[in-house]
Every structure is written in C-alpha cells, then in structure tokens.
Amino acid sequence: MENFMPNFLKKRAFLTPDRPAVYFQNEMITFKELYERSYTVAGQMQGMGIQKKDFAGVLLKNHLDSVVVLFALQLLGARAVILNNRLTPNEIVWQLEDSGAAFFILDDSFTEIESVVNERLHHINTTTMKKLFASDSVTPAIQEEISLGDICTIMYTSGTTGYPKGVIQTFGNHWWSATGSALNLGITDGDCWLCSVPLFHISGFSILMRGIIYGMPIVLHERFDVEKIIQTIQEKRVTIMSVVSTMLTQIVDALEEQRLPGYFRCMLLGGGPAPLPLLQSCQKKEIPVFQTYGMTETASQIVTLAPEYCLTKLGSAGKPLFPSQIKIVREDEAEAQAGEVGEIMVKGPNITPGYLNRPQATKETIRNGWLNTGDVGYLDEEGFLYVLDRRSDLIISGGENIYPAEVEAVLLSHPEIIDAGVTGIEDAKWGQVPAAFIVKKADSKVSVEGIEKYCVKQLAKYKVPKYIFFTEELPRNAAKKLLRRTLREWIREGRFST
Ligand code: ATP
Ligand code: MG
C-alpha cells in the first residue's frame, strides 16, 4: 500500500508560518516566506516546462536562493538531480546525461559549465538562476500530497571506489532519515542546526529536510570558515552542527582555551573515519561529538554513537538508528559473530530503492532489503559498530588483513606528515605488501627510515609500509576523499618505482 503525506514545505508553512526557517548572511526568512518564494519559483519553473516527475539537474552553491530552487522542485513533484559543484565540466555533462535530466538550473557563477552544457547537450533546457528568477511565473500545479515512495532527489555517490552512481532518494528515505535522527538526538525547543557542509551532499541536504520536518531553523553558510562558525554558534544560539573531520580539527585548533557555549549540544561527525587523536582532543575541550556512519545510499547517518558512550566506545560509529538495522556478513555469507570482521550490511526505510537506470548494480547491492555498503567492519558484544575500511581497498599480506585507514591514521599522527595514503603492492612472497604515499611538511627533513621507525612502534610488523613514497599531493575526488585506486594506477604506471 502506498503511503501518502502532505507536501512537506506546504505543511510546515501551515503549521508554524512565522518561525524562522533559514538564516543566510544577514537575512532571515520564515517558513511562510520560504513557501511563498518557492511557490513563485515553482511557477517560473513550470513556465519553462518543468512538470511532475521530470528530472532537473541543479548545480548550486550554499545560498538561500538554492534552498528556494530545491523546494520549488519539490512543490512541483519534479526530481532534483543534485550535482556536486566541484565537478569538472566533463563530469557534469556525464552525470546530466546519465540521469536523463531534461532541465538544468545552475548558479550564475558557473559560466564555463553553462557554455559547455549548452554546446554539448542541446536536448537539455538550461537556465541560470538569475534568468529563471526573472522569467514569467504561471500558477504552479503544486503537489498537495506526496507518496513516500516517490523520487525526491538523485544524488551521485562520491566516486571513491569507481564511477559515481546516481542514488535514488525517495521522500520516504528523507522522512525516515530525519525521523531516525530525531529519535536519536531528540528535538528540543530552541534547536538550531548550522549547515556549512555542501547542500549538494546528503550531509547538507538532509539538514534542509530536517529543518522543514522538525520546524527548526537552520543557519546556512556559503562555506566552512572556522572563525565565522565559532562566532555564529554564539550569535544564533546554534545547538547542532554537521562536520567532517577536517572541519572539526580546525574548530578544535581555533578554540584554543575557549569553550563552546553550554547550549551547543551536538557536533555530528561523519563522512569518513574519525582519527582517535581528534576525538581525544574534543573530549578535552568538552565538544559533544556524535560519531556517525552513513552514505548517499542511506540518505545520511544510519549509525550514530550516543554521547554517553563516547568515552567507553571511542572510535565506534555507534548503533543503528531506531528505524534501521545492521549486520556483518562473512565471506561465506554467514552472519559474523561479535568481534568478527566482515562486510557491513544495512537495512531500513531510509535506504535507497536503488541506483538510477542501473538495475544490475541495484541487484548486486541490495538483496532482500539489505544493502551491501562495500565497507568492512565488526560489531562488538553490545552491538556497537566499528568501521574499518572499504572492502575494495583491503590489503591481504601473507594471509593477514591490513586496513589502509589504520596505517594512514598512524602516519597522520606523525607531526611532520600532512597527508598520507596507503595501498597494496603486489609482492612475490607475501601476495601484497602495504605502500604509503606521503605528503610531508614543506620544511620537513623526515626520512623514509624515520617514518618506518615511527610506524614500527605503533603497528604490527606486517602493517608497516614496505615502500614509502613522497609526493606533493594525494589524489582526491570532488568530495576530497582519497582515491586509493589512483595510487594503485600510479604504481602500475611505474610513476613510483619499487
Ligand atoms: P562511491 O560509492 O562512489 O565509491 P563514496 O562511497 O565515497 O563513493 P559517499 O556516499 O559520499 O560516497 O560516502 C560514503 C562512504 O564514506 C561510506 O561507504 C564509508 O566508506 C565512508 N564513511 C562514512 N562514514 C564513515 C565512518 N564513520 N567511518 C568510516 N568510513 C565512513
Ligand atoms: Mg559508496
């Protein structure tokens, strides 16, 4: 049976019209104003031909106008293909074609992309936001209700392990994600969520959806600026903020002897592994960190560590949220025991129904409702999840498993190392051995031997990199995630001799 709900934004504007919805720069708009603006833009979109169920690519910055564009599409029941604005023109063209988008709306500043798309994708009706906002508005056909199974957004995975795949996110996925988060963190009067992560990622977009569903204001920042963040937390009485570890590191450093105000109750940390030294410094500075694990396919966090466990379960991503389940599966497909490592499988109403136009990939990834995350990890006796690494990056050396993330974390704790990436190199004796690519500080004199000695003190011998290469920069994708497959290509191409 299909489940219907009222249009999220329209319902919110009806329930609490005068509450603040979004703070952006010096502006504040209420839910009623956000609805009215989105309504007008929905009319303008309809004027350009956008209708229910159409796919519209959007290339946006973190800006109030972008929020309006995203909700205008929802009002029409059109599907937003939300593109990462750090992609190259070629990647944008590829994702637009792959998704079958018939429309493309982009921020005025992306002029190069606009001309490339106009030149190469004649079938797509492209407009800048400025042109869209200046066009004639017709009376829009607002979707008074939505089916929870309807597609709301398409978001591409980061492309860390291979080609990015378009993830279908339904209204139900976003609804259950927001609900699961609320059942975990609670919603208190006076909550205010700071968003300085990109709106084009599920981390940022999910904040928008929570704002509407909870009736909670969000503060939107164009980008992460640590001084501005600390100031805003005080000025706007921010209670919750989403961060990735590089942001949190900057916050910890910038705070020095200062402390965040008492009403600040949650630093939601996700996107990748959390280095232990960072978690320890947060404890010292009384920053309430909630470690989380999630992915584009789970419409944001699916596993979160409640704060009462942050001391005893340091390094764990926590337990699955109320609506969701996890299990660990061994290579022989049997369910793993506590402490046994295997692939992390997740299930729940926040999980994507599949990849857009990729029935084969969908079939391989989701079976009986369980999504194979491609990550490996284990559950402890009490059911807390520990994420180790990606399955495809695992190094097997003399029959022992090595998780590159563990070795990288040790290398990164070296005071003269700025960045580190680890992958396996074929080896006649051991099958594979670990190799490290290292970016050291400009003035650093640290040697290969020095790094080896440092590693030997902290890692079992088989985990210590057998090759250490210095490089200027590591390959990262538009989401800033390390591309270990490119490291493997570097080795295959002989760019670093062994
Ligand atoms: P692709 O699927 O195209 O390879 P991606 O998996 O990097 O790209 P995202 O959906 O942005 O794309 O990232 C989700 C992944 O990020 C997870 O599958 C996991 O590997 C990693 N991740 C997220 N949270 C954590 C965490 N707490 N600890 C370790 N890894 C994490
Ligand atoms: Mg992935």
Coordinates of C-alpha atoms and ligand atoms in Angstrom, one line a residue:
M1 CA 0.0 0.0 0.0
E2 CA 1.3 3.4 -0.9
N3 CA 1.7 5.9 1.9
F4 CA 0.9 9.5 1.3
M5 CA 1.8 12.6 3.3
P6 CA 1.1 16.3 2.8
N7 CA 3.7 18.2 0.8
F8 CA 6.4 18.8 3.4
L9 CA 7.1 22.5 2.9
K10 CA 3.4 23.4 2.5
K11 CA 2.5 21.6 5.6
R12 CA 5.3 23.2 7.6
A13 CA 4.4 26.7 6.4
F14 CA 0.8 25.9 7.5
L15 CA 1.8 24.6 10.9
T16 CA 4.4 27.2 12.0
P17 CA 4.3 30.0 9.4
D18 CA 6.1 32.7 11.5
R19 CA 9.0 30.6 12.9
P20 CA 12.4 31.3 11.3
A21 CA 13.3 28.8 8.7
V22 CA 16.7 29.9 7.3
Y23 CA 19.3 32.4 8.4
F24 CA 21.6 33.2 5.5
Q25 CA 24.1 36.1 5.6
N26 CA 22.2 39.0 7.2
E27 CA 18.8 37.7 6.1
M28 CA 16.2 35.5 7.9
I29 CA 13.2 34.0 6.3
T30 CA 10.3 32.3 8.0
F31 CA 8.6 29.1 6.8
K32 CA 5.8 31.1 5.3
E33 CA 8.2 33.3 3.3
L34 CA 10.2 30.3 2.2
Y35 CA 6.9 28.7 1.0
E36 CA 5.9 31.9 -0.8
R37 CA 9.3 32.3 -2.5
S38 CA 9.4 28.6 -3.5
Y39 CA 5.8 28.9 -4.8
T40 CA 6.7 31.8 -7.1
V41 CA 9.8 30.0 -8.4
A42 CA 7.8 26.8 -8.9
G43 CA 5.6 28.9 -11.2
Q44 CA 8.6 30.1 -13.1
M45 CA 9.9 26.5 -13.4
Q46 CA 6.5 25.4 -14.7
G47 CA 6.7 28.3 -17.2
M48 CA 9.9 26.8 -18.6
G49 CA 8.2 23.4 -18.9
I50 CA 9.1 21.6 -15.7
Q51 CA 6.4 19.2 -14.6
K52 CA 5.8 16.5 -12.0
K53 CA 8.3 13.5 -12.4
D54 CA 10.7 15.4 -14.6
F55 CA 14.4 15.2 -13.8
A56 CA 16.1 18.5 -13.4
G57 CA 19.8 18.9 -12.8
V58 CA 20.8 21.5 -10.3
L59 CA 24.2 23.0 -9.8
L60 CA 24.0 25.2 -6.8
K61 CA 26.1 26.9 -4.1
N62 CA 25.2 27.1 -0.5
H63 CA 22.8 30.1 -0.8
L64 CA 19.3 31.0 0.2
D65 CA 18.2 31.0 -3.5
S66 CA 19.4 27.4 -3.8
V67 CA 17.1 26.4 -0.9
V68 CA 14.3 28.0 -2.8
V69 CA 15.1 26.2 -6.0
L70 CA 15.3 22.8 -4.2
F71 CA 11.9 23.3 -2.5
A72 CA 10.3 24.7 -5.7
L73 CA 11.1 21.5 -7.4
Q74 CA 9.6 19.5 -4.5
L75 CA 6.4 21.6 -4.7
L76 CA 6.0 20.6 -8.4
G77 CA 6.9 16.9 -7.6
A78 CA 9.9 17.2 -10.0
R79 CA 13.1 15.3 -9.2
A80 CA 16.2 17.3 -8.4
V81 CA 19.4 15.7 -9.7
I82 CA 21.7 17.4 -7.3
L83 CA 25.2 17.9 -8.7
N84 CA 28.4 18.4 -6.9
N85 CA 29.7 21.9 -7.8
R86 CA 33.3 20.9 -7.6
L87 CA 33.0 18.5 -10.5
T88 CA 34.7 19.3 -13.8
P89 CA 32.5 20.3 -16.9
N90 CA 33.1 16.8 -18.3
E91 CA 31.9 15.1 -15.1
I92 CA 28.8 17.4 -15.0
V93 CA 28.0 16.5 -18.6
W94 CA 28.3 12.8 -17.8
Q95 CA 26.0 13.0 -14.8
L96 CA 23.4 15.0 -16.7
E97 CA 23.3 12.5 -19.5
D98 CA 23.4 9.5 -17.2
S99 CA 20.4 10.8 -15.2
G100 CA 18.4 11.6 -18.3
A101 CA 17.8 15.2 -17.0
A102 CA 15.6 17.3 -19.3
F103 CA 16.3 20.5 -17.5
F104 CA 19.3 22.1 -15.9
I105 CA 19.3 25.0 -13.5
L106 CA 22.7 26.4 -12.4
D107 CA 24.1 29.2 -10.3
D108 CA 25.1 32.2 -12.4
S109 CA 28.7 31.9 -11.5
F110 CA 29.3 28.6 -13.3
T111 CA 29.7 30.2 -16.7
E112 CA 32.2 27.7 -18.1
I113 CA 29.9 24.8 -17.3
E114 CA 26.9 26.7 -18.7
S115 CA 28.6 27.1 -22.1
V116 CA 29.9 23.5 -22.2
V117 CA 26.4 22.1 -21.4
N118 CA 24.8 24.5 -24.0
E119 CA 27.3 23.3 -26.6
R120 CA 27.2 19.6 -25.9
L121 CA 23.7 18.9 -24.5
H122 CA 21.2 20.6 -26.9
H123 CA 18.3 18.5 -25.7
I124 CA 18.6 19.9 -22.2
N125 CA 16.7 23.1 -21.4
T126 CA 19.3 25.0 -19.4
T127 CA 18.9 28.2 -17.4
T128 CA 20.8 30.2 -14.8
M129 CA 19.1 31.1 -11.6
K130 CA 19.1 34.7 -12.5
K131 CA 17.2 34.1 -15.7
L132 CA 14.8 31.7 -14.0
F133 CA 14.0 34.3 -11.3
A134 CA 13.4 37.0 -13.9
S135 CA 11.1 34.9 -16.0
D136 CA 7.3 35.0 -16.0
S137 CA 5.6 32.9 -13.4
V138 CA 2.5 30.9 -14.1
T139 CA 0.2 29.4 -11.5
P140 CA 2.1 26.2 -10.4
A141 CA 0.5 22.8 -10.1
I142 CA 1.5 22.2 -6.5
Q143 CA 1.6 18.6 -5.4
E144 CA -0.6 18.8 -2.3
E145 CA 0.5 15.4 -1.2
I146 CA 3.4 13.2 -1.9
S147 CA 3.8 9.4 -1.9
L148 CA 6.6 8.3 0.3
G149 CA 7.8 6.0 -2.5
D150 CA 8.1 8.9 -5.0
I151 CA 11.6 10.0 -6.0
C152 CA 12.5 13.3 -4.4
T153 CA 16.2 13.6 -5.3
I154 CA 19.0 11.9 -7.2
M155 CA 22.5 12.3 -5.7
Y156 CA 25.6 10.7 -7.1
T157 CA 28.0 8.8 -4.9
S158 CA 31.4 10.4 -4.5
G159 CA 33.0 8.0 -6.9
T160 CA 35.7 6.9 -4.5
T161 CA 35.7 3.2 -5.4
G162 CA 34.6 3.5 -9.0
Y163 CA 32.3 5.5 -11.3
P164 CA 29.8 7.6 -9.3
K165 CA 26.3 6.1 -9.3
G166 CA 23.0 8.0 -9.2
V167 CA 21.3 7.2 -5.9
I168 CA 17.6 7.4 -5.9
Q169 CA 16.4 9.1 -2.7
T170 CA 12.6 9.0 -2.1
F171 CA 10.5 11.3 0.1
G172 CA 10.2 8.3 2.4
N173 CA 14.0 7.9 2.6
H174 CA 14.4 11.6 3.7
W175 CA 11.4 11.4 6.0
W176 CA 12.8 8.3 7.8
S177 CA 16.3 9.7 7.9
A178 CA 15.0 12.8 9.6
T179 CA 12.8 10.8 12.0
G180 CA 15.6 8.4 12.9
S181 CA 17.9 11.3 13.6
A182 CA 15.3 13.0 15.8
L183 CA 14.6 9.8 17.7
N184 CA 18.3 9.6 18.5
L185 CA 19.2 13.2 19.2
G186 CA 15.8 14.4 20.3
I187 CA 14.3 17.7 19.2
T188 CA 14.3 20.4 21.7
D189 CA 12.8 23.8 21.7
G190 CA 15.4 26.3 20.6
D191 CA 17.3 23.8 18.4
C192 CA 19.1 25.4 15.5
W193 CA 21.3 23.5 13.0
L194 CA 24.3 25.0 11.4
C195 CA 24.9 23.9 7.8
S196 CA 28.4 24.7 6.4
V197 CA 28.7 21.4 4.6
P198 CA 27.6 21.4 1.0
L199 CA 23.9 21.3 0.2
F200 CA 24.8 19.1 -2.8
H201 CA 25.9 16.3 -0.4
I202 CA 23.4 14.3 1.7
S203 CA 25.1 15.8 4.8
G204 CA 23.9 19.3 3.8
F205 CA 20.6 18.4 2.1
S206 CA 19.4 16.3 5.0
I207 CA 19.7 19.4 7.2
L208 CA 17.3 21.2 5.0
M209 CA 14.8 18.3 5.2
R210 CA 15.1 18.1 9.0
G211 CA 14.5 21.9 9.2
I212 CA 11.2 21.5 7.4
I213 CA 10.1 18.3 9.1
Y214 CA 11.0 19.5 12.6
G215 CA 10.1 23.1 12.2
M216 CA 13.6 24.1 13.2
P217 CA 15.7 27.0 11.9
I218 CA 18.9 26.3 10.1
V219 CA 21.8 28.7 9.6
L220 CA 23.3 28.3 6.1
H221 CA 26.9 29.2 5.5
E222 CA 28.3 29.6 2.0
R223 CA 31.4 27.6 3.0
F224 CA 33.3 26.5 6.1
D225 CA 35.1 29.4 7.8
V226 CA 36.2 28.5 11.2
E227 CA 36.2 32.0 12.8
K228 CA 32.7 32.6 11.4
I229 CA 31.5 29.3 12.7
I230 CA 32.5 29.9 16.3
Q231 CA 31.0 33.4 16.1
T232 CA 27.7 32.1 14.6
I233 CA 27.3 29.4 17.2
Q234 CA 27.1 32.2 19.8
E235 CA 25.2 34.8 17.8
K236 CA 22.5 32.4 16.6
R237 CA 22.5 30.1 19.6
V238 CA 23.3 27.1 17.4
T239 CA 22.7 23.8 19.1
I240 CA 23.8 21.3 16.4
M241 CA 26.3 21.3 13.6
S242 CA 27.3 18.7 11.0
V243 CA 31.1 18.4 10.3
V244 CA 33.7 16.2 8.7
S245 CA 36.9 15.5 10.5
T246 CA 39.0 18.2 8.7
M247 CA 36.4 20.9 9.8
L248 CA 36.4 19.6 13.4
T249 CA 40.2 19.7 13.5
Q250 CA 40.1 23.3 12.6
I251 CA 37.5 24.1 15.2
V252 CA 39.5 22.3 17.9
D253 CA 42.6 24.3 17.0
A254 CA 40.8 27.6 16.7
L255 CA 39.1 27.2 20.1
E256 CA 42.4 27.2 22.0
E257 CA 41.4 27.9 25.6
Q258 CA 37.9 28.9 24.7
R259 CA 34.9 26.6 25.1
L260 CA 31.7 26.3 23.0
P261 CA 28.6 27.5 24.8
G262 CA 26.6 25.1 27.0
Y263 CA 23.6 25.1 24.7
F264 CA 25.7 23.7 21.9
R265 CA 24.7 20.0 22.3
C266 CA 25.8 18.1 19.2
M267 CA 28.7 18.0 16.8
L268 CA 27.6 15.4 14.3
L269 CA 30.8 14.0 12.8
G270 CA 30.6 11.9 9.6
G271 CA 31.7 11.3 6.1
G272 CA 34.8 9.2 6.9
P273 CA 36.8 7.6 9.6
A274 CA 37.4 9.8 12.7
P275 CA 41.0 9.9 13.8
L276 CA 41.3 8.9 17.5
P277 CA 43.6 11.8 18.5
L278 CA 40.9 14.2 17.2
L279 CA 38.2 12.5 19.3
Q280 CA 40.5 12.8 22.3
S281 CA 41.2 16.5 21.8
C282 CA 37.4 17.0 21.5
Q283 CA 36.9 15.3 24.9
K284 CA 39.5 17.6 26.4
K285 CA 37.7 20.6 25.0
E286 CA 34.3 19.3 26.0
I287 CA 33.0 19.3 22.5
P288 CA 30.0 16.9 22.4
V289 CA 30.9 14.7 19.4
F290 CA 28.5 12.2 17.9
Q291 CA 30.3 10.0 15.5
T292 CA 28.2 8.7 12.7
Y293 CA 28.4 6.4 9.8
G294 CA 26.3 6.8 6.6
M295 CA 26.4 7.2 2.9
T296 CA 24.5 8.7 0.0
E297 CA 22.5 5.4 -0.2
T298 CA 21.3 5.7 3.4
A299 CA 20.1 9.4 3.0
S300 CA 22.5 10.5 5.7
Q301 CA 23.5 8.9 9.0
I302 CA 22.3 5.3 9.7
V303 CA 24.6 4.6 12.7
T304 CA 25.3 7.1 15.5
L305 CA 27.2 6.9 18.7
A306 CA 25.2 8.4 21.6
P307 CA 27.3 10.8 23.7
E308 CA 27.1 8.6 26.9
Y309 CA 29.3 6.1 25.1
C310 CA 31.8 8.5 23.6
L311 CA 34.4 7.6 26.4
T312 CA 33.9 3.9 26.6
K313 CA 33.4 3.3 22.9
L314 CA 35.9 5.7 21.5
G315 CA 36.3 5.0 17.8
S316 CA 33.0 3.3 17.3
A317 CA 30.4 4.7 14.9
G318 CA 27.7 3.6 17.4
K319 CA 24.4 1.7 17.0
P320 CA 21.9 1.8 14.1
L321 CA 19.2 4.4 14.5
F322 CA 15.7 3.3 15.6
P323 CA 14.2 2.5 12.2
S324 CA 17.4 0.8 10.8
Q325 CA 19.3 -2.4 11.2
I326 CA 22.9 -3.5 10.5
K327 CA 24.6 -6.9 10.3
I328 CA 28.1 -8.1 9.4
V329 CA 28.4 -10.8 6.8
R330 CA 31.4 -13.0 6.4
E331 CA 32.9 -14.0 3.0
D332 CA 30.9 -17.3 3.1
E333 CA 27.8 -15.1 3.5
A334 CA 27.1 -16.3 7.0
E335 CA 26.4 -13.7 9.7
A336 CA 29.5 -12.8 11.6
Q337 CA 29.8 -13.3 15.4
A338 CA 30.6 -10.3 17.7
G339 CA 34.2 -9.2 17.0
E340 CA 34.4 -11.0 13.7
V341 CA 35.2 -8.8 10.7
G342 CA 33.0 -8.8 7.6
E343 CA 31.1 -6.6 5.2
I344 CA 28.6 -4.1 6.7
M345 CA 25.0 -4.6 5.5
V346 CA 22.3 -2.1 6.3
K347 CA 18.5 -2.1 6.1
G348 CA 15.8 0.3 6.9
P349 CA 13.2 2.7 5.4
N350 CA 15.9 5.4 4.8
I351 CA 17.8 3.1 2.4
T352 CA 17.6 3.9 -1.3
P353 CA 15.4 1.7 -3.5
G354 CA 18.4 1.6 -5.9
Y355 CA 20.6 3.3 -8.4
L356 CA 19.0 5.3 -11.2
N357 CA 19.0 3.4 -14.5
R358 CA 21.3 0.7 -13.1
P359 CA 19.2 -2.4 -12.4
Q360 CA 22.2 -4.7 -12.4
A361 CA 24.2 -2.6 -9.8
T362 CA 21.0 -2.3 -7.8
K363 CA 20.5 -6.1 -7.8
E364 CA 24.1 -6.7 -6.8
T365 CA 24.0 -4.2 -4.0
I366 CA 20.5 -4.7 -2.4
R367 CA 19.2 -8.1 -1.6
N368 CA 16.1 -8.8 0.4
G369 CA 16.2 -5.2 1.6
W370 CA 19.8 -5.4 2.8
L371 CA 22.2 -3.0 1.2
N372 CA 25.8 -4.1 1.0
T373 CA 27.8 -1.0 1.9
G374 CA 31.1 -2.2 0.4
D375 CA 32.6 -1.3 3.8
V376 CA 34.2 -3.7 6.3
G377 CA 33.9 -3.6 10.0
Y378 CA 32.7 -5.5 13.1
L379 CA 30.2 -5.3 15.9
D380 CA 31.3 -5.7 19.5
E381 CA 29.4 -7.8 22.1
E382 CA 27.0 -5.0 22.7
G383 CA 26.3 -4.3 19.1
F384 CA 28.4 -1.2 18.6
L385 CA 29.8 -0.8 15.0
Y386 CA 33.4 -0.3 14.3
V387 CA 34.1 0.6 10.6
L388 CA 37.5 -0.5 9.4
D389 CA 37.7 0.4 5.7
R390 CA 36.4 -0.2 2.2
R391 CA 36.3 -3.8 1.1
S392 CA 37.9 -2.9 -2.3
D393 CA 40.9 -1.3 -0.5
L394 CA 41.7 -4.1 1.8
I395 CA 45.3 -5.3 1.6
I396 CA 45.9 -9.0 2.2
S397 CA 49.6 -9.7 3.1
G398 CA 50.7 -13.2 3.9
G399 CA 47.1 -14.1 4.8
E400 CA 46.7 -11.1 7.2
N401 CA 44.2 -8.4 6.5
I402 CA 45.6 -4.8 6.6
Y403 CA 43.2 -1.9 6.6
P404 CA 44.8 1.1 4.9
A405 CA 42.8 3.5 7.1
E406 CA 44.5 2.2 10.2
V407 CA 48.0 2.7 8.8
E408 CA 47.1 6.1 7.4
A409 CA 45.8 7.2 10.8
V410 CA 49.2 6.3 12.3
L411 CA 51.1 8.1 9.6
L412 CA 48.9 11.2 10.0
S413 CA 49.7 11.3 13.7
H414 CA 53.3 12.0 12.8
P415 CA 53.9 15.7 13.4
E416 CA 55.7 16.2 10.1
I417 CA 53.3 14.4 7.9
I418 CA 50.4 16.5 6.3
D419 CA 48.7 13.8 4.3
A420 CA 49.0 10.0 3.8
G421 CA 47.5 7.4 1.6
V422 CA 48.1 3.6 1.8
T423 CA 47.5 0.9 -0.7
G424 CA 48.8 -2.6 -1.6
I425 CA 51.6 -3.5 -3.9
E426 CA 51.9 -7.0 -5.5
D427 CA 54.7 -9.0 -3.8
A428 CA 56.1 -12.4 -4.8
K429 CA 56.5 -13.5 -1.2
W430 CA 53.5 -12.0 0.6
G431 CA 51.0 -11.6 -2.1
Q432 CA 50.7 -7.9 -1.3
V433 CA 52.6 -5.5 0.9
P434 CA 51.5 -2.1 2.1
A435 CA 52.9 1.0 0.4
A436 CA 52.5 4.6 1.7
F437 CA 52.3 7.8 -0.2
I438 CA 53.2 10.7 2.0
V439 CA 53.0 14.5 1.8
K440 CA 55.4 15.9 4.3
K441 CA 55.6 19.5 5.6
A442 CA 57.5 21.9 3.3
D443 CA 60.5 22.2 5.7
S444 CA 60.4 18.7 7.0
K445 CA 63.6 16.6 6.9
V446 CA 61.9 13.4 7.9
S447 CA 63.3 10.3 6.1
V448 CA 61.9 7.0 4.9
E449 CA 63.8 5.4 7.8
G450 CA 62.4 7.8 10.3
I451 CA 58.9 7.1 9.2
E452 CA 59.5 3.3 9.3
K453 CA 60.8 3.6 12.9
Y454 CA 57.7 5.7 13.9
C455 CA 55.4 3.0 12.4
V456 CA 57.2 0.0 13.9
K457 CA 56.4 1.5 17.4
Q458 CA 52.7 1.6 16.7
L459 CA 51.9 -1.1 14.2
A460 CA 52.3 -4.9 13.9
K461 CA 55.3 -5.6 11.6
Y462 CA 53.2 -6.8 8.7
K463 CA 51.2 -3.5 8.7
V464 CA 54.3 -1.3 8.5
P465 CA 54.6 0.1 4.9
K466 CA 57.3 -1.7 2.9
Y467 CA 57.5 1.2 0.5
I468 CA 57.3 4.8 1.3
F469 CA 57.0 7.4 -1.5
F470 CA 57.0 11.1 -1.0
T471 CA 54.6 13.1 -3.2
E472 CA 53.4 16.7 -3.5
E473 CA 49.8 15.9 -3.3
L474 CA 47.4 12.9 -3.0
P475 CA 44.7 12.1 -5.5
R476 CA 41.3 13.1 -4.1
N477 CA 37.9 13.4 -5.6
A478 CA 35.4 16.3 -5.6
A479 CA 34.3 15.2 -2.1
K480 CA 38.0 15.4 -1.0
K481 CA 38.1 11.7 -0.4
L482 CA 41.3 9.8 -1.0
L483 CA 41.4 7.8 -4.3
R484 CA 43.4 4.8 -3.4
R485 CA 42.6 3.3 -6.8
T486 CA 44.6 6.2 -8.4
L487 CA 47.5 5.3 -6.1
R488 CA 47.3 1.8 -7.5
E489 CA 47.3 3.2 -11.0
W490 CA 50.4 5.3 -10.2
I491 CA 52.2 2.1 -9.2
R492 CA 51.0 0.2 -12.3
E493 CA 52.2 3.0 -14.5
G494 CA 55.6 2.9 -12.8
R495 CA 55.4 6.5 -11.6
F496 CA 56.9 5.3 -8.4
S497 CA 59.5 2.6 -8.8
T498 CA 59.6 -0.2 -6.3
Ligands
ATP1 P1 31.5 5.6 -4.1 O1 30.3 4.8 -3.6 O2 31.2 6.2 -5.5 O3 32.8 4.8 -4.1 P2 31.6 7.0 -1.6 O4 31.2 5.7 -1.0 O5 32.8 7.7 -1.1 O6 31.7 6.9 -3.2 P3 29.6 8.6 -0.2 O7 28.2 8.0 -0.2 O8 29.8 10.0 -0.2 O9 30.4 8.0 -1.4 O10 30.4 8.1 1.1 C1 30.0 7.0 1.9 C2 31.2 6.2 2.4 O11 32.0 7.1 3.3 C3 30.9 5.0 3.3 O12 30.5 3.9 2.5 C4 32.2 4.8 4.0 O13 33.2 4.2 3.2 C5 32.7 6.3 4.3 N1 32.3 6.6 5.7 C6 31.2 7.3 6.1 N2 31.2 7.5 7.4 C7 32.2 6.8 7.9 C8 32.7 6.5 9.2 N3 32.2 7.0 10.3 N4 33.9 5.8 9.3 C9 34.5 5.3 8.2 N5 34.0 5.5 7.0 C10 32.9 6.2 6.8
MG2 MG 29.9 4.2 -1.7

